[in-house]
PDB file of C-alpha atoms in Angstrom:
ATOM      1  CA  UNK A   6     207.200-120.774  -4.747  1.00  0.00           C
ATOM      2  CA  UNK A   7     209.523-118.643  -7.044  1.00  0.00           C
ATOM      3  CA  UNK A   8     207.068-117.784  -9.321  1.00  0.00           C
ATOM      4  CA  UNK A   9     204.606-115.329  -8.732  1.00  0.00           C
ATOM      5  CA  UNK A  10     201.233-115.093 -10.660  1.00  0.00           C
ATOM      6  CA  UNK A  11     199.968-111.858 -11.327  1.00  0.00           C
ATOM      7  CA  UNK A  12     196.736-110.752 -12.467  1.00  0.00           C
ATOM      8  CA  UNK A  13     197.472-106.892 -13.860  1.00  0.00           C
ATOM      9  CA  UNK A  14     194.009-104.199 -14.224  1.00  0.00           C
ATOM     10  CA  UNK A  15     195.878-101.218 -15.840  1.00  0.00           C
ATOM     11  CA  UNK A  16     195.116 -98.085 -16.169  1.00  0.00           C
ATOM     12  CA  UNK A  17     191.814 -98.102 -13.805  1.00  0.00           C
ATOM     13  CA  UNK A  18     190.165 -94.577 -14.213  1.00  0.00           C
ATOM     14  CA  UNK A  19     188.170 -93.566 -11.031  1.00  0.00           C
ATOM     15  CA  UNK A  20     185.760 -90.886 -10.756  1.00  0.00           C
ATOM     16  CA  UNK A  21     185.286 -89.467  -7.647  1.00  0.00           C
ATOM     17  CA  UNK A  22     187.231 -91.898  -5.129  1.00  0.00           C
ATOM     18  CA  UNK A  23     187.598 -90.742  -1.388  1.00  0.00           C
ATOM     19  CA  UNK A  24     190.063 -88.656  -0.889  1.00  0.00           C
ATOM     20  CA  UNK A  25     190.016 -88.613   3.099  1.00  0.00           C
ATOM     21  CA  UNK A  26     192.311 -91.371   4.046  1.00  0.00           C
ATOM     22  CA  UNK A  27     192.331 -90.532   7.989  1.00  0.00           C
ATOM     23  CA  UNK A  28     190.355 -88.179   9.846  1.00  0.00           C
ATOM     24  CA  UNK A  29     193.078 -86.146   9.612  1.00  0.00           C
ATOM     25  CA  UNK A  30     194.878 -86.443   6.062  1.00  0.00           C
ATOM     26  CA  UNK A  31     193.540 -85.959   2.604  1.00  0.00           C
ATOM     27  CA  UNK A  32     195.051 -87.445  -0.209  1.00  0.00           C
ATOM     28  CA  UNK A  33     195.553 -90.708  -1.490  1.00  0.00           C
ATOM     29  CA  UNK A  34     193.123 -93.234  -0.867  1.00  0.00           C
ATOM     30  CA  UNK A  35     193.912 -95.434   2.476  1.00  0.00           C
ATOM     31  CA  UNK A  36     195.138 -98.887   1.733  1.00  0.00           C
ATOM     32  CA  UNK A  37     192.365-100.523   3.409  1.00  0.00           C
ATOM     33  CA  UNK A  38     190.198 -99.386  -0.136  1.00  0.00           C
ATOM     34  CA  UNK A  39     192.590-100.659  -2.598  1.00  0.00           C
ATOM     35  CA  UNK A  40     193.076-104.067  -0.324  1.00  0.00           C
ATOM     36  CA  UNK A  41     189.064-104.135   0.447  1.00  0.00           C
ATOM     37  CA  UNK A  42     188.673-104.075  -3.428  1.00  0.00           C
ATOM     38  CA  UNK A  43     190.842-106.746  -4.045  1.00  0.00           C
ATOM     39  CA  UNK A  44     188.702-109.090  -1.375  1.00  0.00           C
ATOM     40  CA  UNK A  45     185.928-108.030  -3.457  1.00  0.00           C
ATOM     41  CA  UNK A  46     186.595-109.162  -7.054  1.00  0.00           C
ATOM     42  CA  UNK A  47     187.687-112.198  -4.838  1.00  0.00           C
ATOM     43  CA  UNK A  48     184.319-112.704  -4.114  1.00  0.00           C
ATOM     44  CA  UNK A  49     182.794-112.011  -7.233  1.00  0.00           C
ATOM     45  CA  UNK A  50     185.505-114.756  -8.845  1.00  0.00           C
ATOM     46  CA  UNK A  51     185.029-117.230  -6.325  1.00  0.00           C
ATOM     47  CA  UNK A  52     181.333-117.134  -6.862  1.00  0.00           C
ATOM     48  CA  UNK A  53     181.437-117.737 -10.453  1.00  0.00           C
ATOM     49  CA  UNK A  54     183.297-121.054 -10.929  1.00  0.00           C
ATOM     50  CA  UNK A  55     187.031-120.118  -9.137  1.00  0.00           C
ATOM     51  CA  UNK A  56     186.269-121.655  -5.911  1.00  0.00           C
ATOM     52  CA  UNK A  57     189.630-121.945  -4.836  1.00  0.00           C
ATOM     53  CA  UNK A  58     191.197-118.564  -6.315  1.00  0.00           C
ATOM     54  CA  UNK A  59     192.915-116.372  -3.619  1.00  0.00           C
ATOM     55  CA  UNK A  60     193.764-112.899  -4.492  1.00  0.00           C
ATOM     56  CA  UNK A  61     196.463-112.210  -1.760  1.00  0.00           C
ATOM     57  CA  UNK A  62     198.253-108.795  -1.873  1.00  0.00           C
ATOM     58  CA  UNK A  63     198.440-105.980  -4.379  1.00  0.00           C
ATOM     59  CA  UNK A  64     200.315-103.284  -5.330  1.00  0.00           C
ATOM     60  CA  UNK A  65     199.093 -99.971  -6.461  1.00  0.00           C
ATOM     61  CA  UNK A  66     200.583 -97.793  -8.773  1.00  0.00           C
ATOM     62  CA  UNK A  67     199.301 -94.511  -9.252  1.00  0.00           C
ATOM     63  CA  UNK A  68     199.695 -93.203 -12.833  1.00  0.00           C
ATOM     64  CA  UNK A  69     197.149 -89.528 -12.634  1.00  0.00           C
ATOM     65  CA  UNK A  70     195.463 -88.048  -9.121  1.00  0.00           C
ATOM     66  CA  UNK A  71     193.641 -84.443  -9.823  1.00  0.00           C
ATOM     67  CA  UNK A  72     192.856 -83.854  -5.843  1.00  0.00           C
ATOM     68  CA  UNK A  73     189.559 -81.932  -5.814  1.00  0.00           C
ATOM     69  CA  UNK A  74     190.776 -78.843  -4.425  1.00  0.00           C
ATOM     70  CA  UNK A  75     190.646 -75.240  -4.976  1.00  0.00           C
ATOM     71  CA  UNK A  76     193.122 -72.331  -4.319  1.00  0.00           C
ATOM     72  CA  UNK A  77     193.048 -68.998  -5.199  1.00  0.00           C
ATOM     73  CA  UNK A  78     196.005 -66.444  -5.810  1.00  0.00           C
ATOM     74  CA  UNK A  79     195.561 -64.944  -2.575  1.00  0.00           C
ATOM     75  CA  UNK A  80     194.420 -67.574  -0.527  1.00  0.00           C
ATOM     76  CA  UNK A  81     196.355 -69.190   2.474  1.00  0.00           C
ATOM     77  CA  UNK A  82     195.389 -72.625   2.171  1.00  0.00           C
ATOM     78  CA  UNK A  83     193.089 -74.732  -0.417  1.00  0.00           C
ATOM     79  CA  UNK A  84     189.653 -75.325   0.222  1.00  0.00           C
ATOM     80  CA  UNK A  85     187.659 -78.569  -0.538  1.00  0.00           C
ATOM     81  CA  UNK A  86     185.458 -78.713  -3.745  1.00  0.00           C
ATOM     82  CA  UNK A  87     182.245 -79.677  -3.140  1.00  0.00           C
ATOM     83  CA  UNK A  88     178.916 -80.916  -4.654  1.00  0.00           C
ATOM     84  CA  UNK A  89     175.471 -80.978  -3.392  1.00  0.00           C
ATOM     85  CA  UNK A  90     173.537 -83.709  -6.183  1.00  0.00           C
ATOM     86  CA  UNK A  91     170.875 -83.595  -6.904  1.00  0.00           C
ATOM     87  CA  UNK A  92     169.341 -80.056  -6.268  1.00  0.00           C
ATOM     88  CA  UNK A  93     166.105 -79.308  -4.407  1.00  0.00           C
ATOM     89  CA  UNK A  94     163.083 -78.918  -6.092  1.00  0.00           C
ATOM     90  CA  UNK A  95     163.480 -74.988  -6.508  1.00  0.00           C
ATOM     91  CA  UNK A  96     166.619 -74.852  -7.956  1.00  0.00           C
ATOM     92  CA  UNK A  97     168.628 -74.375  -5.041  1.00  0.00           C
ATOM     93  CA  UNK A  98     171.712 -76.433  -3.890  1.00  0.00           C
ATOM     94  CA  UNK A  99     170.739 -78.727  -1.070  1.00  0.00           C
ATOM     95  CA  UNK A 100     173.052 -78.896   2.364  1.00  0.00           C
ATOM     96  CA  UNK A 101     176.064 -81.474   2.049  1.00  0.00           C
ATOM     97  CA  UNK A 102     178.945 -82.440   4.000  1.00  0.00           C
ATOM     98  CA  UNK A 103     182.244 -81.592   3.187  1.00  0.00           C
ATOM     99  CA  UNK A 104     184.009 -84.287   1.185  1.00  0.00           C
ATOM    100  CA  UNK A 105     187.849 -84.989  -0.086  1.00  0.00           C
ATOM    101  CA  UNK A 106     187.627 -86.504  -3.928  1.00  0.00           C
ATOM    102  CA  UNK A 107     189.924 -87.044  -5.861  1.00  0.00           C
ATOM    103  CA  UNK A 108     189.698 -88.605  -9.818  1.00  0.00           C
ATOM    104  CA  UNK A 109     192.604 -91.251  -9.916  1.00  0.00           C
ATOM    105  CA  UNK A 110     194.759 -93.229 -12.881  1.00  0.00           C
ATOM    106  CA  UNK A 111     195.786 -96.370 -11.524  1.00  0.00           C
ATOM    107  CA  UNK A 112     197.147 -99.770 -12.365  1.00  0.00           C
ATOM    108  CA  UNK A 113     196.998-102.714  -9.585  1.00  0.00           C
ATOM    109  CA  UNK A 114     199.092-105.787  -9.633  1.00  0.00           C
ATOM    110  CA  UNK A 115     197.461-108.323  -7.895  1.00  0.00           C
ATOM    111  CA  UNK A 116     199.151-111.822  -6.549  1.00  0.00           C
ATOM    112  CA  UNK A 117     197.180-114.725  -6.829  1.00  0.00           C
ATOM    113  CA  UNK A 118     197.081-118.519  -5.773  1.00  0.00           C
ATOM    114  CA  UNK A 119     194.986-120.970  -6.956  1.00  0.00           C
ATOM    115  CA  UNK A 120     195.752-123.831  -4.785  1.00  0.00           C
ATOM    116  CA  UNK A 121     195.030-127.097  -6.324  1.00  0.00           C
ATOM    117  CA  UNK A 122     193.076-125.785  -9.628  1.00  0.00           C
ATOM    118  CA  UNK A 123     194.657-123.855 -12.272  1.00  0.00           C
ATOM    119  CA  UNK A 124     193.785-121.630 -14.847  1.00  0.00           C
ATOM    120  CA  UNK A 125     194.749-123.735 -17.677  1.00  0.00           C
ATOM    121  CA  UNK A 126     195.963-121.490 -21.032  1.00  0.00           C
ATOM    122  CA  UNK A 127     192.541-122.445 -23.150  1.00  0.00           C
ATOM    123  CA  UNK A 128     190.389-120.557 -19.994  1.00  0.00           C
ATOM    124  CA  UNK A 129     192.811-117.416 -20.177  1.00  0.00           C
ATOM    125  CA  UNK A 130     190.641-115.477 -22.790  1.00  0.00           C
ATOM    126  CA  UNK A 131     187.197-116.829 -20.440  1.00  0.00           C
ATOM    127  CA  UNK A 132     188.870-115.611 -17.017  1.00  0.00           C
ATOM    128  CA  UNK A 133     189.567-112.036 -18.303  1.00  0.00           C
ATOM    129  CA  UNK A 134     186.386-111.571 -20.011  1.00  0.00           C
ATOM    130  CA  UNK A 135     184.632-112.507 -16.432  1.00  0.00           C
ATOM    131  CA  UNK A 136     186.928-110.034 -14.705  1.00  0.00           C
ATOM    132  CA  UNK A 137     185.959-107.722 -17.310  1.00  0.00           C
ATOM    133  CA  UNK A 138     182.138-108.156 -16.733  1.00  0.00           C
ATOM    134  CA  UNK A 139     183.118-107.939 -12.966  1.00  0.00           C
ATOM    135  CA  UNK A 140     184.960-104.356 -13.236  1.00  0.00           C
ATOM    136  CA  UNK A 141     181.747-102.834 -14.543  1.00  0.00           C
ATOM    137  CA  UNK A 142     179.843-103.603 -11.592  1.00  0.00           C
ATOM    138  CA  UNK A 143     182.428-102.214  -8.755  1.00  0.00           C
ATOM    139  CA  UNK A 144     183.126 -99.289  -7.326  1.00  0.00           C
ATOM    140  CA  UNK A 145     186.943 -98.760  -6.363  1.00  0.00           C
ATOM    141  CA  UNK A 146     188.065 -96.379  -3.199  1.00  0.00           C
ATOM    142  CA  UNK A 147     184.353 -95.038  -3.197  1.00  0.00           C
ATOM    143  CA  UNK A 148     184.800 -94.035  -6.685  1.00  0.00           C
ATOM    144  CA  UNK A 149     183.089 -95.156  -9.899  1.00  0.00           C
ATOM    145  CA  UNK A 150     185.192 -96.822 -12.185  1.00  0.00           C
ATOM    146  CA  UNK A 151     184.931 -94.840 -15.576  1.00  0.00           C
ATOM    147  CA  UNK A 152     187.010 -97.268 -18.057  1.00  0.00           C
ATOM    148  CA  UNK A 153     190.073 -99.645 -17.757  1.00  0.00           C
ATOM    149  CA  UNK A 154     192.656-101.358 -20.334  1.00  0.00           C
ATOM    150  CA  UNK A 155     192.089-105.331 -20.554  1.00  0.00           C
ATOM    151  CA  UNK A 156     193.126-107.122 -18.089  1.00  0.00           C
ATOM    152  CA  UNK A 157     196.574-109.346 -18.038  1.00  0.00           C
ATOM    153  CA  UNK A 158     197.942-112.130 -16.488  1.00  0.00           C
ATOM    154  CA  UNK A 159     201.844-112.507 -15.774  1.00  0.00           C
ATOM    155  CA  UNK A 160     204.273-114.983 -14.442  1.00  0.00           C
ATOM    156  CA  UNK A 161     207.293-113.430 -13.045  1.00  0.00           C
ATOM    157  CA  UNK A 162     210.304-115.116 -11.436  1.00  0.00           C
ATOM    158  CA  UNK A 163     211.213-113.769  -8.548  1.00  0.00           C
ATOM    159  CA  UNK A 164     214.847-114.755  -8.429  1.00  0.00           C
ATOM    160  CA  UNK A 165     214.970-113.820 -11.863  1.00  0.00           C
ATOM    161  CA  UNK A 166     216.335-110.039 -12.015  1.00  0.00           C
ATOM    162  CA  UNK A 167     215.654-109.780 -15.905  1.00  0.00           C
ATOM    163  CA  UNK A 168     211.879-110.285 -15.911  1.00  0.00           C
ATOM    164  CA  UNK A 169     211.138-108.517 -12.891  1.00  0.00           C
ATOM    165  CA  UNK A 170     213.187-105.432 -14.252  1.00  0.00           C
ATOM    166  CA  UNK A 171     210.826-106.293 -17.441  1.00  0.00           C
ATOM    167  CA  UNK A 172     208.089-105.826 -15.293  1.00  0.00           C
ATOM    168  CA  UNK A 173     208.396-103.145 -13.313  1.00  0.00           C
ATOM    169  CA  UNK A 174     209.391-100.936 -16.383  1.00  0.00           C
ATOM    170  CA  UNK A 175     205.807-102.215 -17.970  1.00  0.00           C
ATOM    171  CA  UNK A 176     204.127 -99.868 -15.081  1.00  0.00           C
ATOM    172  CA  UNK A 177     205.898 -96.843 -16.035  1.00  0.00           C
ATOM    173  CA  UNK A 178     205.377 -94.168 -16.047  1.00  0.00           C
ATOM    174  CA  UNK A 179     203.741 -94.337 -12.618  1.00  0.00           C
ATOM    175  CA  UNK A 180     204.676 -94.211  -8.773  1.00  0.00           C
ATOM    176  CA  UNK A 181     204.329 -97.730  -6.580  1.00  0.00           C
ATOM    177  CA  UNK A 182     202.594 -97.018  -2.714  1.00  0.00           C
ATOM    178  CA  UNK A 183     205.214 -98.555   0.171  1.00  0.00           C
ATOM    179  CA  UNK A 184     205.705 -98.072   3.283  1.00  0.00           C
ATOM    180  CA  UNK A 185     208.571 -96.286   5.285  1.00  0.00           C
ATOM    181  CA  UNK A 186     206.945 -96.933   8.892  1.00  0.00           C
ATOM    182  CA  UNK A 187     210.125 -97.299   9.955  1.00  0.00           C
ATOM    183  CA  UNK A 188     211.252 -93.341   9.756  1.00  0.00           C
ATOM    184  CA  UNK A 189     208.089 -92.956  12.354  1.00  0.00           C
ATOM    185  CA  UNK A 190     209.684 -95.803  14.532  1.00  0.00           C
ATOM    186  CA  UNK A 191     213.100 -94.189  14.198  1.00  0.00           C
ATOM    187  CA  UNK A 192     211.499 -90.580  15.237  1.00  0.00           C
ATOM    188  CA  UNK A 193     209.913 -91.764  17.941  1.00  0.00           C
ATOM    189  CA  UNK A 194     212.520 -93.543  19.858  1.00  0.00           C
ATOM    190  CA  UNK A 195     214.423 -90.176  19.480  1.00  0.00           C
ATOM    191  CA  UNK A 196     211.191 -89.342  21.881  1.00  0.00           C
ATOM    192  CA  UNK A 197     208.635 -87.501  19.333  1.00  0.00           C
ATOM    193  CA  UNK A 198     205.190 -88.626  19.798  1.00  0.00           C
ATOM    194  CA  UNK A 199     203.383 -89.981  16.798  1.00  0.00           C
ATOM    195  CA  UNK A 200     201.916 -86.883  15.691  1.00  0.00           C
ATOM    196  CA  UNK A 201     204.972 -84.836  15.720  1.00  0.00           C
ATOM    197  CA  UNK A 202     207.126 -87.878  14.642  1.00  0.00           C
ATOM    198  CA  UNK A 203     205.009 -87.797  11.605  1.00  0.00           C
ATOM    199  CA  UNK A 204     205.062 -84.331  10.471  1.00  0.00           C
ATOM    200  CA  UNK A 205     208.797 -84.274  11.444  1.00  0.00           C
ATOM    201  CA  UNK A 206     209.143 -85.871   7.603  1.00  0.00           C
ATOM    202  CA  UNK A 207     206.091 -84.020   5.793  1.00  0.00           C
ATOM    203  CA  UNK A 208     207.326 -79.959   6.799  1.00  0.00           C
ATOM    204  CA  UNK A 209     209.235 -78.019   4.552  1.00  0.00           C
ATOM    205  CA  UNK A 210     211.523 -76.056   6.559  1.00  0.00           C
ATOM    206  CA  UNK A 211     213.058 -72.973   4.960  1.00  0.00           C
ATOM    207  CA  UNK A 212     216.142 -70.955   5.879  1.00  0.00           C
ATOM    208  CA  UNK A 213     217.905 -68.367   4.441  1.00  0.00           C
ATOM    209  CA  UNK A 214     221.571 -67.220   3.967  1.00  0.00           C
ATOM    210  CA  UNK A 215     223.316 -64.144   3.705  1.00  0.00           C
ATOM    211  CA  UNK A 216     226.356 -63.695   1.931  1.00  0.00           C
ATOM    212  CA  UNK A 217     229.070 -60.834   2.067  1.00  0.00           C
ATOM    213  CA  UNK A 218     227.485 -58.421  -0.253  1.00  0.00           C
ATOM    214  CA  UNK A 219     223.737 -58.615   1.705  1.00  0.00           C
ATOM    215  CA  UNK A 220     222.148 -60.948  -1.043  1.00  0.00           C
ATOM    216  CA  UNK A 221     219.748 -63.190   0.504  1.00  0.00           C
ATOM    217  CA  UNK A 222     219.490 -66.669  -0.655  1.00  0.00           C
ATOM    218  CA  UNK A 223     216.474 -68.626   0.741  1.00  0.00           C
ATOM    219  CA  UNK A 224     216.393 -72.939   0.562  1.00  0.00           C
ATOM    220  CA  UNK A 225     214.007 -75.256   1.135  1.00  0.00           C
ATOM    221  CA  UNK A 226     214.406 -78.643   2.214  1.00  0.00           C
ATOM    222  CA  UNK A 227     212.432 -82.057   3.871  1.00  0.00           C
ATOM    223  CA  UNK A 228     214.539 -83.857   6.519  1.00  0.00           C
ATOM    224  CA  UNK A 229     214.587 -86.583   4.162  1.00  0.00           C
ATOM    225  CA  UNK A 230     215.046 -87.160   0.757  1.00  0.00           C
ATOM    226  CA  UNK A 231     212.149 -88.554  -1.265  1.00  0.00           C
ATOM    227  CA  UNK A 232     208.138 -88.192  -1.959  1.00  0.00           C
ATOM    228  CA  UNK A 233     206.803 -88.985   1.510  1.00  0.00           C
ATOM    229  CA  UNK A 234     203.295 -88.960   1.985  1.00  0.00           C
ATOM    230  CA  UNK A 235     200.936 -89.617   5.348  1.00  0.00           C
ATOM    231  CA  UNK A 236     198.726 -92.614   4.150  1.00  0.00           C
ATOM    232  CA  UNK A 237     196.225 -94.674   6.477  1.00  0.00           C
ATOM    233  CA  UNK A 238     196.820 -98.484   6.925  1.00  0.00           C
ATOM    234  CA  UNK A 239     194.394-100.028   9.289  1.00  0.00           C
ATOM    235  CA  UNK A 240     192.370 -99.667  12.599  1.00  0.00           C
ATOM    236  CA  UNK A 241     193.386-100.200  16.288  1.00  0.00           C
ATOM    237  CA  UNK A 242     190.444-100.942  18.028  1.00  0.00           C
ATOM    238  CA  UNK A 243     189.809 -99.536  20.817  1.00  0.00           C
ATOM    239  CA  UNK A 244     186.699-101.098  22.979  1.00  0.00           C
ATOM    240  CA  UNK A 245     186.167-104.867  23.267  1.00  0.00           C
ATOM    241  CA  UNK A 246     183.809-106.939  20.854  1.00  0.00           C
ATOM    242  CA  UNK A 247     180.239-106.390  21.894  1.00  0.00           C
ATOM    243  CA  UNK A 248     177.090-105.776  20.231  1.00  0.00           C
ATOM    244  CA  UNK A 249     175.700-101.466  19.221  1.00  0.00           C
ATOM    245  CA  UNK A 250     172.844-100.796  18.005  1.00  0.00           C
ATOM    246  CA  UNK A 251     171.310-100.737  14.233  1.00  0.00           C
ATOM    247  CA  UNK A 252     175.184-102.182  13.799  1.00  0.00           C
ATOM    248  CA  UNK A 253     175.485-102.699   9.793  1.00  0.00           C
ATOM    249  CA  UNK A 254     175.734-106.973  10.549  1.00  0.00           C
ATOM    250  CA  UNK A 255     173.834-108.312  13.593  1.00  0.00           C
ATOM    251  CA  UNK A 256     175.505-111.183  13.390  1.00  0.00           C
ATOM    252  CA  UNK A 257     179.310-109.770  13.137  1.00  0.00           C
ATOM    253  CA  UNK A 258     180.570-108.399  16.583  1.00  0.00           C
ATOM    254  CA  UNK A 259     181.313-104.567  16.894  1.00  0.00           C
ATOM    255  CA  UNK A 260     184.368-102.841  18.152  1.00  0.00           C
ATOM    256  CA  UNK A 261     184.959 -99.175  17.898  1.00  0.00           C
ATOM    257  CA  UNK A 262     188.201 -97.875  16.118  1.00  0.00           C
ATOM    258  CA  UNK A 263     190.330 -95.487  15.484  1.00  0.00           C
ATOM    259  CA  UNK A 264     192.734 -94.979  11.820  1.00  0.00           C
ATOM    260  CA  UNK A 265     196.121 -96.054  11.883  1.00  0.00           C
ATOM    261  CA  UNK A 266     198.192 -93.184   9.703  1.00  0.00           C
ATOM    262  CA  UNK A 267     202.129 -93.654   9.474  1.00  0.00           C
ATOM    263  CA  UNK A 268     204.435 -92.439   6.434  1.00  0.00           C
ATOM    264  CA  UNK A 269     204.450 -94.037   2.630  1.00  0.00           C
ATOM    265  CA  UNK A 270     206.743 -93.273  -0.428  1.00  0.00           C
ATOM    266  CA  UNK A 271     205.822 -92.604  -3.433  1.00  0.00           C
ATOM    267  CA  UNK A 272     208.730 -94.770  -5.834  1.00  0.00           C
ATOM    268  CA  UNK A 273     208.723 -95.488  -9.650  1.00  0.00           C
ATOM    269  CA  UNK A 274     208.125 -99.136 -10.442  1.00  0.00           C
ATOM    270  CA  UNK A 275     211.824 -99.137 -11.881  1.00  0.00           C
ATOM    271  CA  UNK A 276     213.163 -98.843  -9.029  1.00  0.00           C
ATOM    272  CA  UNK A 277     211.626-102.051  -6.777  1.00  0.00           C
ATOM    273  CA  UNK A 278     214.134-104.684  -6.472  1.00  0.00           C
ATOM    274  CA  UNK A 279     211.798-107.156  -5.476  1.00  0.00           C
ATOM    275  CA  UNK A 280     208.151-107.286  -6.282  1.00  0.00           C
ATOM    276  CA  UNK A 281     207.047-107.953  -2.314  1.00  0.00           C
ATOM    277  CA  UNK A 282     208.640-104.607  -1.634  1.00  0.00           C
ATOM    278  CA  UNK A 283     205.273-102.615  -3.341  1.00  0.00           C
ATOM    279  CA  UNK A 284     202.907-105.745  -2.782  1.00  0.00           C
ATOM    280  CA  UNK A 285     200.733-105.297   0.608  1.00  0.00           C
ATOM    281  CA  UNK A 286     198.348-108.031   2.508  1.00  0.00           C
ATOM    282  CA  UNK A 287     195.989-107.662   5.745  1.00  0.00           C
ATOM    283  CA  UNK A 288     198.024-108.487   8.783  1.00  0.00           C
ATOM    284  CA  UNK A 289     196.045-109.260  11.791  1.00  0.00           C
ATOM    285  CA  UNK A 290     197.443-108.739  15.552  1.00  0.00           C
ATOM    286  CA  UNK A 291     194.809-109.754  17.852  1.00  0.00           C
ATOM    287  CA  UNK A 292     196.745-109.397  20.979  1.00  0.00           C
ATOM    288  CA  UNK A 293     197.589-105.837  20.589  1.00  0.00           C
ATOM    289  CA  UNK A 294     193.932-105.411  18.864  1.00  0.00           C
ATOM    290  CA  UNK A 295     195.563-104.321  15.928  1.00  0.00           C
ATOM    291  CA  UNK A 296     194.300-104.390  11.509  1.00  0.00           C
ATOM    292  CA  UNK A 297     196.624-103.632   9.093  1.00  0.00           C
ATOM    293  CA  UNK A 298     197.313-103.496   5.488  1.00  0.00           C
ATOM    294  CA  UNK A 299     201.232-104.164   5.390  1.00  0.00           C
ATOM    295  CA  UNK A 300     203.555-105.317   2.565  1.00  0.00           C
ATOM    296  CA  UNK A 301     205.411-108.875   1.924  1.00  0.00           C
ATOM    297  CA  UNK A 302     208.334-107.517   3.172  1.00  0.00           C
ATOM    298  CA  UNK A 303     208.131-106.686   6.401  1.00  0.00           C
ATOM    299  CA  UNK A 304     209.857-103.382   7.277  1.00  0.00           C
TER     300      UNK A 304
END
């Protein structure tokens, strides 16, 4: 199919969405929220009269993040803002654990396929309204979802250059999610482990030059050009399917896992070529115990 159907929230504004992506990396929400969101309003859809409605990938394009963090003029690193609601009867602030929010602006472009129904032009007004109505009732990355524009639904050609350039530009201003789990994969084979492989691209190395007449001229520079970012894409489990106790579903095995973290890019919506290069979709690899979030085109 050459034409791709895409159902468009824009603007999402989310209060308070979790900001720890990894046990190791704040920042922007894993993809395994904005993908677990999108099997949600699924759901929700398919339970009131789209039966055979598929939401399959979706892109995220992040317009506003305001990271809760806090650092002062003398201070080394930042430090986590915290609450502790509500407070104990006397007044005083009641013990918490330390959590990374973050308050997001954020349009997602979601493919769909509706197999053998169709959402015929008089039931266009009807379907948004119901995915309206739906909105209100979901959180989004752990986050409360404050306000939205109205949904849209578009048709764009993919072998048509003009209307996905039309596109795109409609999500400026804004940055598109992808991946770039290849510069990991190149890293590594150079012999890095994952770890170091990683922050390899995220440093900022600085270096300084001296000229003839003793002026000092300092640089700073990434080994690669571009906004790369650590984001979290999955879980590798790690123990076989079995049964723990006061698991959340009895009757759903359980497997322990760890976070799968590799690089992303941040990349204006102008600049996609091809609308499967920001769109993602779960990827399962049973043999190698492996869940993912990865894009249409496979890197």
């Amino acid at each position: 199919m050459s034409q791709k159907r895409l159902l468009v929230l824009p603007h999402i504004k989310v209060h308070n969405a979790n900001a720890l992506s990894s046990p190791f990396t704040i920042g922007f929400p894993a993809m395994t929220a904005w993908l677990g969101f999108t099997h949600a309003l699924q759901r929700k859809l398919n339970a009131s009269g789209y039966e055979e409605l598929e939401l399959t990938s979706v892109a995220v394009i992040s317009h506003h993040m305001d990271l809760q963090t806090y650092k002062g003029s003398d201070d080394f690193v930042s430090s986590i803002v915290g609450t502790g609601n509500p407070l104990d009867k006397d007044g005083t602030r009641s013990a918490f654990i330390e959590e990374a929010r973050c308050h997001l602006d954020v349009t997602l472009v979601i493919e769909y396929d509706e197999h053998d129904s169709e959402i015929f032009e008089d039931e266009v007004e009807a379907f948004i309204q119901l995915t309206e109505q739906h909105l209100h009732t979901m959180k989004l990355a752990g986050g409360d979802i404050l306000d939205f524009n109205q949904p849209q639904l578009h048709f764009v050609d993919e072998y048509e250059t003009a209307q996905i350039r039309k596109f795109t530009r409609s999500l400026m201003p804004g940055y598109a999610i992808i991946e770039r789990r290849e510069l990991m994969q190149e890293s590594m084979q150079n012999g890095n482990d994952a770890l170091a492989a990683m922050l390899e691209y995220l440093q900022v190395n600085h270096q300084c030059e001296q000229d003839d007449d003793d002026n000092i001229t300092w640089t700073s520079y990434r080994k690669t050009a571009g906004w790369i970012v650590p984001i979290a894409t999955g879980f590798h489990g790690i123990s076989e399917l079995s049964e723990a106790k006061n698991q959340r579903d009895p009757d759903t095995p359980h497997r322990f896992a760890e976070a799968i973290v590799t690089l992303g890019e941040f990349k204006m919506p102008y600049q996609i070529k091809s609308l499967d290069d920001m769109l993602w979709h779960y990827h399962t690899d049973l043999e190698n115990n492996l869940y993912l979030c990865q894009q249409n085109n496979k890197i």
